[in-house]
Coordinates of C-alpha atoms in Angstrom, one line a residue:
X28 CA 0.0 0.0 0.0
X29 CA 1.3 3.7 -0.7
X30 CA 0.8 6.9 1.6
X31 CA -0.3 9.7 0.7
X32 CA 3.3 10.7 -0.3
X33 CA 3.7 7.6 -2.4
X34 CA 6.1 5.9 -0.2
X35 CA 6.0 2.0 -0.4
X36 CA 4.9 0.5 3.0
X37 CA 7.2 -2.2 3.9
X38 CA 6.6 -2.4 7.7
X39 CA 3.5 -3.0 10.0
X40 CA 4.0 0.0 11.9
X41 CA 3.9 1.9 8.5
X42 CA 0.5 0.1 7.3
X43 CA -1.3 1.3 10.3
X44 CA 0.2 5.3 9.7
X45 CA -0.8 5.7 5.9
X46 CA -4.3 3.8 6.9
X47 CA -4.8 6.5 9.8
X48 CA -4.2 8.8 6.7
X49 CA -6.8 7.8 4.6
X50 CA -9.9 9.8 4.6
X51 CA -11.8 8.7 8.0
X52 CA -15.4 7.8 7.9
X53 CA -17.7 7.5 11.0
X54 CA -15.6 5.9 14.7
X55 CA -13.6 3.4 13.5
X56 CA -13.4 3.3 9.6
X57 CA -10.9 4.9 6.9
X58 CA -12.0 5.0 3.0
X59 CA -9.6 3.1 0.7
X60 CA -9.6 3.4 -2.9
X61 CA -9.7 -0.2 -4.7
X62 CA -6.0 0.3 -6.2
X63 CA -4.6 1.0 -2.3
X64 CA -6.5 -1.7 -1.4
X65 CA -4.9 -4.1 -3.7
X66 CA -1.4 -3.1 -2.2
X67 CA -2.8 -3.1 1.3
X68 CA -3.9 -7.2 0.8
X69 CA -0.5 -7.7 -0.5
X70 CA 1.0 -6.4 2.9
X71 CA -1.5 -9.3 4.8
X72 CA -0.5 -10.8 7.5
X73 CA 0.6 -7.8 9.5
X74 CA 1.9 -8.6 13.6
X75 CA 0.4 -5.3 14.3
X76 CA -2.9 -6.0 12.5
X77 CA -5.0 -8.5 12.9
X78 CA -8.0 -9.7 11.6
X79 CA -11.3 -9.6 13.0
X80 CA -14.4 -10.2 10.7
X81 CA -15.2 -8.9 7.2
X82 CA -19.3 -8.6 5.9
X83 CA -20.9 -5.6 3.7
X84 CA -23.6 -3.1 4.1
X85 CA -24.9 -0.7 1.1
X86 CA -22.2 -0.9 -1.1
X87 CA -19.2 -1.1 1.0
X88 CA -17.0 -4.2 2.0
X89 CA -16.2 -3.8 5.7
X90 CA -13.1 -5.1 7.4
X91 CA -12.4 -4.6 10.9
X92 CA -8.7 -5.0 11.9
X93 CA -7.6 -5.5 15.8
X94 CA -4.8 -2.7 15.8
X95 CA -2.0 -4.7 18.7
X96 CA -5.1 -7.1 19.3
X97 CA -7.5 -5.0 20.9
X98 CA -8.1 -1.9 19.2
X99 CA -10.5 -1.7 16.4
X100 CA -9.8 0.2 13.4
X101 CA -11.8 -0.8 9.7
X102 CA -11.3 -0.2 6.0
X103 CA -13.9 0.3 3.9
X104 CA -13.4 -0.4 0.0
X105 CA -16.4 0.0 -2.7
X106 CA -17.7 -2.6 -4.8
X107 CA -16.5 -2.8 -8.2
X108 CA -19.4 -4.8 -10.3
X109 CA -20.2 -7.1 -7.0
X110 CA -16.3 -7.9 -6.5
X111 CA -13.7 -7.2 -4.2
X112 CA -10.3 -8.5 -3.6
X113 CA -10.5 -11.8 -1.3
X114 CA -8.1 -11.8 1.4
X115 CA -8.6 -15.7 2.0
X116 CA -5.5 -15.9 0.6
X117 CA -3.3 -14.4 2.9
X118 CA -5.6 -14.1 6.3
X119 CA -7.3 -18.2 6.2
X120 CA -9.9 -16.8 9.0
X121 CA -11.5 -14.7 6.3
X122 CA -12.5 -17.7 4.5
X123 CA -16.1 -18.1 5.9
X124 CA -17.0 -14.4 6.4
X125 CA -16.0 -14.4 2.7
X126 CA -18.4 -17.1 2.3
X127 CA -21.4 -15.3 3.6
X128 CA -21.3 -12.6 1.5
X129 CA -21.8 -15.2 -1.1
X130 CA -24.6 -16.6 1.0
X131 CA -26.5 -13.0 1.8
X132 CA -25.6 -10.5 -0.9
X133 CA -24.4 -12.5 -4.0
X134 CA -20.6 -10.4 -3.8
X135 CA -17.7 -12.4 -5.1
X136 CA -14.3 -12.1 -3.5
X137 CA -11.7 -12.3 -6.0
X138 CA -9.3 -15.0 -6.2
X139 CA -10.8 -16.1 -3.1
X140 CA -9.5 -19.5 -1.5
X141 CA -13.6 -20.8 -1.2
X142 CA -16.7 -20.0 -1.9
X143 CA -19.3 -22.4 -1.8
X144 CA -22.0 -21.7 0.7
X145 CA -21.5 -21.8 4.3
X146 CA -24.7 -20.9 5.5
X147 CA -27.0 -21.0 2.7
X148 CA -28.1 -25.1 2.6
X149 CA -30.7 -24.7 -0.7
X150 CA -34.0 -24.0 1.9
X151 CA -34.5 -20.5 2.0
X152 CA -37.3 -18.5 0.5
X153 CA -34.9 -15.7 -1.0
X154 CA -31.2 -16.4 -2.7
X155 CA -29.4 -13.3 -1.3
X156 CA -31.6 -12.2 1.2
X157 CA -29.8 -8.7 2.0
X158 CA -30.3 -7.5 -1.3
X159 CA -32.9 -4.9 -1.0
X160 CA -34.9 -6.6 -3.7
X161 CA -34.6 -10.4 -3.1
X162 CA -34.5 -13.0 -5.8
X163 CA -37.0 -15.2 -4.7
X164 CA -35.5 -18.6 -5.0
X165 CA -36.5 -21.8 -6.8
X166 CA -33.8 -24.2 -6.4
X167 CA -34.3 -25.8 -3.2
X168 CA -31.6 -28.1 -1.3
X169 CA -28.7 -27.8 -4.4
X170 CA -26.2 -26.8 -1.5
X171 CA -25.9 -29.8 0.1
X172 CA -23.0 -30.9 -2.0
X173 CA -19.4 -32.3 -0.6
X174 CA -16.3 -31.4 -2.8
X175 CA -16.1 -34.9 -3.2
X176 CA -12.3 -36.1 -4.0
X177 CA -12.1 -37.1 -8.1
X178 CA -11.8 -40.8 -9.3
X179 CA -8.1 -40.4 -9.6
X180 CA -7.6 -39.0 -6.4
X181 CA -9.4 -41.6 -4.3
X182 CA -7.8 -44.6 -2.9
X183 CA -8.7 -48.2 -2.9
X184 CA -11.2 -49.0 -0.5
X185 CA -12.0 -45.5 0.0
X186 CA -15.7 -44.6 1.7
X187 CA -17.7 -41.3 1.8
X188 CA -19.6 -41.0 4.8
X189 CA -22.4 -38.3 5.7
X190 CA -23.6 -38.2 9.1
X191 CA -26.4 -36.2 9.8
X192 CA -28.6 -35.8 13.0
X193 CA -32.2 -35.4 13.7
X194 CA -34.1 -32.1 13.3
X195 CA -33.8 -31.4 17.4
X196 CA -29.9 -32.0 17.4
X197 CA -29.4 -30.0 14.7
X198 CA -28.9 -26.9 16.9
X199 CA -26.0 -29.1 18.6
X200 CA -24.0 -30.9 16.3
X201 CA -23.8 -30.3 12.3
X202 CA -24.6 -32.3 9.7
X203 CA -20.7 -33.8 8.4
X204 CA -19.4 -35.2 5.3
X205 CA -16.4 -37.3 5.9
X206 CA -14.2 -39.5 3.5
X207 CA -12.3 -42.4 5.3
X208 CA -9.5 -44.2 4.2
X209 CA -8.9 -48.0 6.5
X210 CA -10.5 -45.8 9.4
X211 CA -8.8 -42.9 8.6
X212 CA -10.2 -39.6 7.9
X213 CA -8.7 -37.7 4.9
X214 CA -11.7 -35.0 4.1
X215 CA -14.2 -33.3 6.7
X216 CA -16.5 -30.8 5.7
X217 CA -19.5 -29.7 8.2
X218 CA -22.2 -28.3 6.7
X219 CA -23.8 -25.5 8.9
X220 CA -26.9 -23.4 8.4
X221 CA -29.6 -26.2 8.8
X222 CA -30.9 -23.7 12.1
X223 CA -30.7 -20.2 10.7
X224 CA -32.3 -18.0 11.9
X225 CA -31.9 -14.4 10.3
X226 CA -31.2 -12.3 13.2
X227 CA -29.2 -10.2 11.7
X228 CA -31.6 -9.1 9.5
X229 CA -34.1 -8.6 11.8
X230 CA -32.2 -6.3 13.6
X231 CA -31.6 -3.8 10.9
X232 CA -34.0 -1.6 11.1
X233 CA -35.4 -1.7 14.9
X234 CA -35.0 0.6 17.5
X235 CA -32.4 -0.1 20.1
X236 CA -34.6 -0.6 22.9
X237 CA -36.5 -3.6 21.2
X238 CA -33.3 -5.2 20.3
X239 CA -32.6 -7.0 23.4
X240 CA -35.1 -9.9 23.4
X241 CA -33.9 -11.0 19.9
X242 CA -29.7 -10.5 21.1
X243 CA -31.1 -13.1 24.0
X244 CA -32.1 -15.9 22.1
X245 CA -29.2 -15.6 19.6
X246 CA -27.4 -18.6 21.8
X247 CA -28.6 -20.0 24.7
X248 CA -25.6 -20.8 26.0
X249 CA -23.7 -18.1 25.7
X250 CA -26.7 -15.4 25.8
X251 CA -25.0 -13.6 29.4
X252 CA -21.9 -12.9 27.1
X253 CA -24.0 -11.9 23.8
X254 CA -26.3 -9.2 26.3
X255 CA -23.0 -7.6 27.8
X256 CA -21.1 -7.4 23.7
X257 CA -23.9 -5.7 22.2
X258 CA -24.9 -3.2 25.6
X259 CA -21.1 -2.5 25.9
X260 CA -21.6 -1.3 21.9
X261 CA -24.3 0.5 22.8
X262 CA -23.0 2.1 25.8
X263 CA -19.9 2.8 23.6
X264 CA -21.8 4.6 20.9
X265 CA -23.5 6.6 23.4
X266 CA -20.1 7.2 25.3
X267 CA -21.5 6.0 28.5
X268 CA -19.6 3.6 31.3
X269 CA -21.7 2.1 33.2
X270 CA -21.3 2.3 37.2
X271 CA -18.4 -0.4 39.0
X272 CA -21.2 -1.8 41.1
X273 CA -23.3 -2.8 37.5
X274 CA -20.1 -4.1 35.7
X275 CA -19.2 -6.4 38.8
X276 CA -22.9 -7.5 38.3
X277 CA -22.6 -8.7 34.8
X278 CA -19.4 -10.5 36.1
X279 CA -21.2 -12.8 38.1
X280 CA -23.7 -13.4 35.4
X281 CA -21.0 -14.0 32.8
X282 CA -19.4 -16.5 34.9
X283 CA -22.6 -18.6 36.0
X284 CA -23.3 -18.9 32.2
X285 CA -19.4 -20.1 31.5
X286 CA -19.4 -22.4 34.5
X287 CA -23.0 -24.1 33.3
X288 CA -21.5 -24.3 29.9
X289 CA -18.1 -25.8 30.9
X290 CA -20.5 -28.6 33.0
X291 CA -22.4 -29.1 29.8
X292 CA -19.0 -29.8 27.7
X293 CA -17.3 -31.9 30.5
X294 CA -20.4 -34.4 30.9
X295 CA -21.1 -34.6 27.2
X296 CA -17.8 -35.5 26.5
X297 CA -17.4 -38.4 29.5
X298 CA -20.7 -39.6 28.7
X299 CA -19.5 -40.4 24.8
X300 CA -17.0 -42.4 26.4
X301 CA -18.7 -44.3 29.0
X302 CA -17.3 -43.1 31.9
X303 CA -21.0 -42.3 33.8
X304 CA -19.6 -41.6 36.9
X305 CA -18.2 -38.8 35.8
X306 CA -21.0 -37.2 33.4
X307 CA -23.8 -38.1 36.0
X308 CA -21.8 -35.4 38.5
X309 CA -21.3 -33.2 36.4
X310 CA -24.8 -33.2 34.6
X311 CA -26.5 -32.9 38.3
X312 CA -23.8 -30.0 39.5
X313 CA -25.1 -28.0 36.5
X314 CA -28.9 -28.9 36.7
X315 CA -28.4 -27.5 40.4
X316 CA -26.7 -24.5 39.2
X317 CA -29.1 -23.6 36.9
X318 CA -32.5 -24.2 39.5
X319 CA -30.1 -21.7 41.8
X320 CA -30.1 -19.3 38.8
X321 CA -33.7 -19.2 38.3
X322 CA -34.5 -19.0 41.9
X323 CA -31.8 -15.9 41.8
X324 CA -32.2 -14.5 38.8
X325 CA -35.5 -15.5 37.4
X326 CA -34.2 -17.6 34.1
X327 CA -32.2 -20.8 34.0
X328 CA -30.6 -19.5 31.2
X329 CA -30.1 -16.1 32.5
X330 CA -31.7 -14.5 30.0
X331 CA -33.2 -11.1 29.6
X332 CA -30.8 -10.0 32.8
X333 CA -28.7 -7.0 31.4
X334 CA -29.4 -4.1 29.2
X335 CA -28.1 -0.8 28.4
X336 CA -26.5 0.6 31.9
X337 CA -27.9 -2.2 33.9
X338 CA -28.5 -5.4 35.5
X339 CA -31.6 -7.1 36.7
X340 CA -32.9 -6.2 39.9
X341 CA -33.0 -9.4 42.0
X342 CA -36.1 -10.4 44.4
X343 CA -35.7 -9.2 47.9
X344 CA -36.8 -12.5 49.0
X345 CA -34.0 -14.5 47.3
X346 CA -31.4 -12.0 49.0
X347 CA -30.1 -14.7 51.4
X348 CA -29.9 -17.4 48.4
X349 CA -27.6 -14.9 47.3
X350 CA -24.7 -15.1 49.3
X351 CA -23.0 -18.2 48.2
X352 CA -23.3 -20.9 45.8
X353 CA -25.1 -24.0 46.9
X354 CA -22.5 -26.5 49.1
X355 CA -23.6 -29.5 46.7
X356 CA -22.8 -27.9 43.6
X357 CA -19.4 -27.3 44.5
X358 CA -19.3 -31.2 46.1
X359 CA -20.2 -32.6 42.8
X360 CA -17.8 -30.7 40.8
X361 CA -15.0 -31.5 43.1
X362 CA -16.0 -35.3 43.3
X363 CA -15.8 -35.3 38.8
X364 CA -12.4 -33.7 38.8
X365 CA -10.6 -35.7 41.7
X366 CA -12.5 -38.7 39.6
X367 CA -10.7 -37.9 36.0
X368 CA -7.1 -37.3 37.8
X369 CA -7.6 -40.6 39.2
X370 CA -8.0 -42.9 35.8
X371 CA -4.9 -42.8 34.4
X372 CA -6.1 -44.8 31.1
X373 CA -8.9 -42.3 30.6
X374 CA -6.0 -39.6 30.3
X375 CA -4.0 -41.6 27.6
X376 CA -7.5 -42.3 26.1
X377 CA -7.3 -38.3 25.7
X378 CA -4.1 -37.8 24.9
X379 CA -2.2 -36.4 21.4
X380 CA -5.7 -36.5 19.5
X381 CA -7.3 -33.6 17.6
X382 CA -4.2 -31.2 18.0
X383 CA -4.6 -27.8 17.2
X384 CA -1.0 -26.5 16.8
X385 CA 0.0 -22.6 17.7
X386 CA 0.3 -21.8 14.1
X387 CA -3.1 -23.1 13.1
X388 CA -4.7 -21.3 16.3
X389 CA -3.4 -17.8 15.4
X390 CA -4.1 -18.8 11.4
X391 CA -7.5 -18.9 12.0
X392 CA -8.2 -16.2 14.8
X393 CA -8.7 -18.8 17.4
X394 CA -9.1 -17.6 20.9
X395 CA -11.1 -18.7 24.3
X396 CA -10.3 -22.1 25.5
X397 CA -9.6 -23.9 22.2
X398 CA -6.7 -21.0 21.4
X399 CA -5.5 -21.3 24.2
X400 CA -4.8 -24.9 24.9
X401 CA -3.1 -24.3 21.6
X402 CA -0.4 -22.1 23.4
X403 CA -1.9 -18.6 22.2
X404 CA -2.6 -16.6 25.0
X405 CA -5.9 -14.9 24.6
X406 CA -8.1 -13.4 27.3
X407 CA -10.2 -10.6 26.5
X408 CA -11.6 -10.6 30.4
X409 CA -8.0 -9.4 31.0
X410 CA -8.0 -6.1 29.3
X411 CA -11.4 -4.8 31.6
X412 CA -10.9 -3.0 34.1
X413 CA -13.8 -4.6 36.4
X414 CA -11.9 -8.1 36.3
X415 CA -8.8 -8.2 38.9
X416 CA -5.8 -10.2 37.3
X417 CA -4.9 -12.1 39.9
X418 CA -8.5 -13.8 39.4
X419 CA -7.1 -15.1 35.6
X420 CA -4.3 -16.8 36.2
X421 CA -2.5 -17.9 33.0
X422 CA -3.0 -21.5 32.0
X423 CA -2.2 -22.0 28.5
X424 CA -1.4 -25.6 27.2
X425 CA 1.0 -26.2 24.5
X426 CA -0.1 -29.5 23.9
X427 CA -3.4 -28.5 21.6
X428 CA -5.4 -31.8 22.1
X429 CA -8.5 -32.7 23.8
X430 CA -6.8 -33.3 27.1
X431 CA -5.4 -30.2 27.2
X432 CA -8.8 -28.8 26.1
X433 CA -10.2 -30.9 29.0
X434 CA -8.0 -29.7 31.5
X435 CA -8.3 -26.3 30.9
X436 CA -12.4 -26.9 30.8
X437 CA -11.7 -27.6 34.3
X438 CA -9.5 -24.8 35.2
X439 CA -11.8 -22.3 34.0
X440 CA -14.6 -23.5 36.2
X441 CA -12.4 -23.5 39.0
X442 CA -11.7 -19.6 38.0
X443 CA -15.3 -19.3 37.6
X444 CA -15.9 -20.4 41.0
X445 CA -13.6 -18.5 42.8
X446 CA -14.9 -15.0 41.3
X447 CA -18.3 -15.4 41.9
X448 CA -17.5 -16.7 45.2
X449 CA -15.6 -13.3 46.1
X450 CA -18.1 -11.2 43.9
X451 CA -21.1 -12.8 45.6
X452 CA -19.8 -12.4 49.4
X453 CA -19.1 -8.7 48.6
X454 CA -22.7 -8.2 47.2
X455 CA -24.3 -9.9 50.2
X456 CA -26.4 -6.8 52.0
X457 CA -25.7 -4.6 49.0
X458 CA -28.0 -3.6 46.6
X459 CA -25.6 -4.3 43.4
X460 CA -27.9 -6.4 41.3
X461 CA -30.6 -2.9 40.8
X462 CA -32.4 -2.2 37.5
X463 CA -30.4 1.1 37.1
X464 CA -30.9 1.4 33.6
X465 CA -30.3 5.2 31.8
X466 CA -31.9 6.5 29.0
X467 CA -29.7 5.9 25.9
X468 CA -32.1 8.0 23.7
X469 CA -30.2 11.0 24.2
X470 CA -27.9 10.2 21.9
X471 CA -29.2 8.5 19.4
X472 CA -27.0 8.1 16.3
X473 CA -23.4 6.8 15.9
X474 CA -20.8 3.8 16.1
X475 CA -20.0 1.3 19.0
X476 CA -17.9 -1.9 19.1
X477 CA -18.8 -3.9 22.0
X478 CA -16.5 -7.1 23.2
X479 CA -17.0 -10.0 25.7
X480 CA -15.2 -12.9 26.5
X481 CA -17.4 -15.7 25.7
X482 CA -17.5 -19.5 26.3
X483 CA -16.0 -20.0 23.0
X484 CA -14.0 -17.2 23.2
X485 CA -14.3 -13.4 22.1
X486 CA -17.3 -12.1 21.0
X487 CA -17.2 -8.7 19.0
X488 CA -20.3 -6.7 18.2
X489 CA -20.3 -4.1 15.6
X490 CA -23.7 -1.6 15.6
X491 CA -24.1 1.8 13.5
X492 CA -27.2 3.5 14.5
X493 CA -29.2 6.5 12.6
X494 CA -31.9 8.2 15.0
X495 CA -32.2 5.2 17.2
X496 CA -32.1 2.6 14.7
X497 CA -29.7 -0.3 14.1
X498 CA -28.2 1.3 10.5
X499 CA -25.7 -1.8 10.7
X500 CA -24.8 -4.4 13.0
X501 CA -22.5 -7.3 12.3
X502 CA -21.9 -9.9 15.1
X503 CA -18.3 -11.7 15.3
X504 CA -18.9 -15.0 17.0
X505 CA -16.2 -17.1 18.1
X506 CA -17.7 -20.0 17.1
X507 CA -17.6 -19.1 13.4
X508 CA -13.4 -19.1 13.5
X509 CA -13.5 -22.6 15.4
X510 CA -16.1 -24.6 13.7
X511 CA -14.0 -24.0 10.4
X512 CA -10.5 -25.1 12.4
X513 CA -12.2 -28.2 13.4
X514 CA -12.7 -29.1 9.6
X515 CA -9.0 -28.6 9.2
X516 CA -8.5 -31.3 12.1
X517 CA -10.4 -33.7 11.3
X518 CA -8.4 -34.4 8.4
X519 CA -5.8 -37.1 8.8
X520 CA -7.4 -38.3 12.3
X521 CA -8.5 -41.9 13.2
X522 CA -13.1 -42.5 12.6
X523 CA -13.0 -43.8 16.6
X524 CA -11.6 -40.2 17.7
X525 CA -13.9 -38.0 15.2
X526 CA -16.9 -37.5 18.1
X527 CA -14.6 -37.1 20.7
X528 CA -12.5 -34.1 19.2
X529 CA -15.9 -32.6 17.9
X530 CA -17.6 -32.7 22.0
X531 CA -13.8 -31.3 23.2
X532 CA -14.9 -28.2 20.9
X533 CA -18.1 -27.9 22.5
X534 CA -21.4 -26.7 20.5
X535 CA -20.6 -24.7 18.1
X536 CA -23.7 -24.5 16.1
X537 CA -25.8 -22.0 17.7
X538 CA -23.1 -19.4 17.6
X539 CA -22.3 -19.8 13.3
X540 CA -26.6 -20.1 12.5
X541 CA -27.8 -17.1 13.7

């Protein structure tokens, strides 16, 4: 890429100075002509620069960068006939975002490394739905196709497998198309999509108050850390902090939905392989979590507990439930992990299957547990202010297998359980958890970016509004980065260990089909 003085840009520092020249538009983006922007995908990868999700909105193709990981700064390009330059090429975690636009709008990334459909499976009403004018759609079900290997690349005895699930586990585990060589996978492809849901559609258009019930249900799972992303891009737009007392609030909710998650993952996991006495403690330490939440909070789920400036006010009579975590939970939990230390074969049975290397984590923008039982250190709980450090201590494995996964499952429940055991004794006879929630009408138009660290890692939201109206919104799931590192490996892993290094992922579906 060239400055404005028509120096060539070598070095990263240098990328980020002639981008902060271009002409700015709005927070967060700088316009780029399409011949800079040619140089500029030539200077990909950049240290200094980062990739964080790419999507489109009139006609503009928006990238947002991570400027030394954690500040956002964007590019915008124009279309040029529907086309843009792909950066698949050089930045591998574009390749599904690149794939959407395909899927929503019809616009072509050139020389792009894929694009067949990610999302788009052949059922919807509308082919391109984004468009302004939708073309209503005829084909139905054409996109279920594999990239199945040619004749002359297939090997003797050589079967193609699809395994599919039943309409209520779709929203759990994808539909997959494997190849398998004497029990040996060569190809994986999951095939997502089969539970879309439009969301981000539907939210164009509405007014930011009415938003929130629709952010809630966008994964059940992980809803806490979706509510806090998109109120912290709120709150951002409208340059608003909320108070310590709130943020410490939203803490303790973040951390009940990571810890009920974690439970979910651990159990699934040891009840594939047998080992009951494990899942059946962790299963019932969860279902008692979650009868504590709705007795404290008013959802199992958590759900509809945060907003703009706020958390949920919580019933004066369930003040004393409030103090601590039930006794039983905690005796459960503590019974499961002294349990797995104590089987030595079930350890080996774990053991240097489904690696994710270093280099493959920071390929595909991999962070949350999965990155970082790869070795890359990713936290984004460490860079807010409401979070003491000494409540993350690093544990990062190197090993990038579903032990490692496994162990650090555990750690972070054991993290888990330590904040909201110091949050929840401070709170006790405080009146912390208060519907407090501002007005956020006053200012009504403008950019946020809103972040949250997630079960699966972080979770960006991007939201543009005009007279208090989602303009644009764009939501950057983890989930989306590590369902398309999982295809990677699969390939070249033994059939027995396929279901095993899927459940050490957890679900990923929810969080890529909304």
């Amino acid at each position: 890429m060239r400055s404005r003085d028509s120096t060539t840009v070598h070095s990263d520092c240098k990328i980020i100075e002639a981008i902060r020249k271009l002409p700015q538009e709005g927070k967060f983006f700088f316009r780029i002509e399409e011949k800079e922007w040619f140089e500029l995908v030539r200077s990909l990868p950049s240290k200094k620069l980062s990739f964080l999700m790419l999507w489109c909105h009139a006609n503009d193709v928006q990238i947002l960068f991570l400027e030394n990981g954690y500040r956002p700064i964007g590019i915008k390009v124009a279309l040029s006939l529907n086309r843009y330059q792909a950066i698949s090429p050089f930045l591998p975690a574009a390749i599904p975002y690149e794939r959407m636009l395909v899927d929503f709008l019809g616009k072509e990334g050139m020389n792009a490394v894929d694009l067949r459909p990610w999302i788009d499976r052949g059922y919807w009403e509308y082919t391109w739905p984004w468009l302004d004018k939708p073309i209503l759609s005829h084909a139905k079900n054409t996109n279920d196709n594999f990239e199945e290997l040619s004749d002359s690349s297939k090997m003797k005895g050589q079967i193609d497998l699809k395994i599919t699930s039943n309409d209520c586990d779709r929203a759990l585990t994808p539909v997959w198309h494997l190849s398998l060589t004497n029990d040996k996978i060569i190809q994986a492809e999951s095939l997502y999509g089969y539970t879309h849901r439009g969301i981000l559609s539907s939210l164009r258009g509405k007014n930011i108050s009415e938003c929130m019930p629709s952010i809630n249900r966008i994964n059940a799972l992980d809803n806490v850390a979706h509510q806090i992303a998109f109120s912290h891009a709120i709150e951002d737009m409208a340059g608003r902090v909320p108070s310590r007392p709130v943020l410490q609030g939203r803490i303790i909710l973040l951390e009940l939905s990571r810890m009920s998650a974690y439970l979910l993952y651990l159990s699934q996991l040891f009840e594939g392989l047998q080992v009951k006495l494990l899942s059946s403690r962790l299963e019932i330490a969860r279902e008692l979590l979650m009868r504590w939440c709705h007795d404290c909070f008013g959802h199992r789920w958590l759900m509809e507990c945060i907003d703009f400036g706020c958390v949920k006010s919580v019933k004066p009579k369930h003040r004393q439930d409030l103090k601590r975590l039930p006794y039983k939970i905690k005796q459960l939990y503590d019974e499961a992990k002294a349990l797995f230390q104590e089987f030595p074969d079930l350890v080996k049975r774990l053991e240097k299957i489904g690696i994710l290397t270093y280099e493959q984590a920071l390929q595909f923008n991999v962070g949350g547990v999965i990155g970082r039982a790869s070795g890359r250190d990713l936290d984004i709980r460490r860079y807010a202010d409401e979070y003491q450090l000494e409540w993350l201590p690093p544990c990062n494995g190197t090993g990038g297998d579903v032990l490692t996964r496994v162990r650090l499952y555990f750690h972070e429940i054991d993290n888990s359980l330590r904040i909201i055991d110091t949050l929840l004794y401070g709170l006790y006879g405080d009146d912390t958890f208060k519907n407090c929630k501002e007005s956020f009408t006053e200012k009504n138009s403008g950019e946020g970016v809103g972040v949250c660290e997630g079960i699966n890692g972080d979770l960006w939201y991007y939201v543009s509004v005009e007279k208090g109206k989602i303009d644009d919104i764009f939501i950057r799931d983890p989930a989306t980065n590590q369902a398309f590192a999982l295809q990677q490996i699969m390939k070249n892993t033994l059939w027995h260990d396929w279901d095993l290094i899927q459940s050490s992922f957890g679900i990923l579906v929810t969080g890529v089909d909304f």
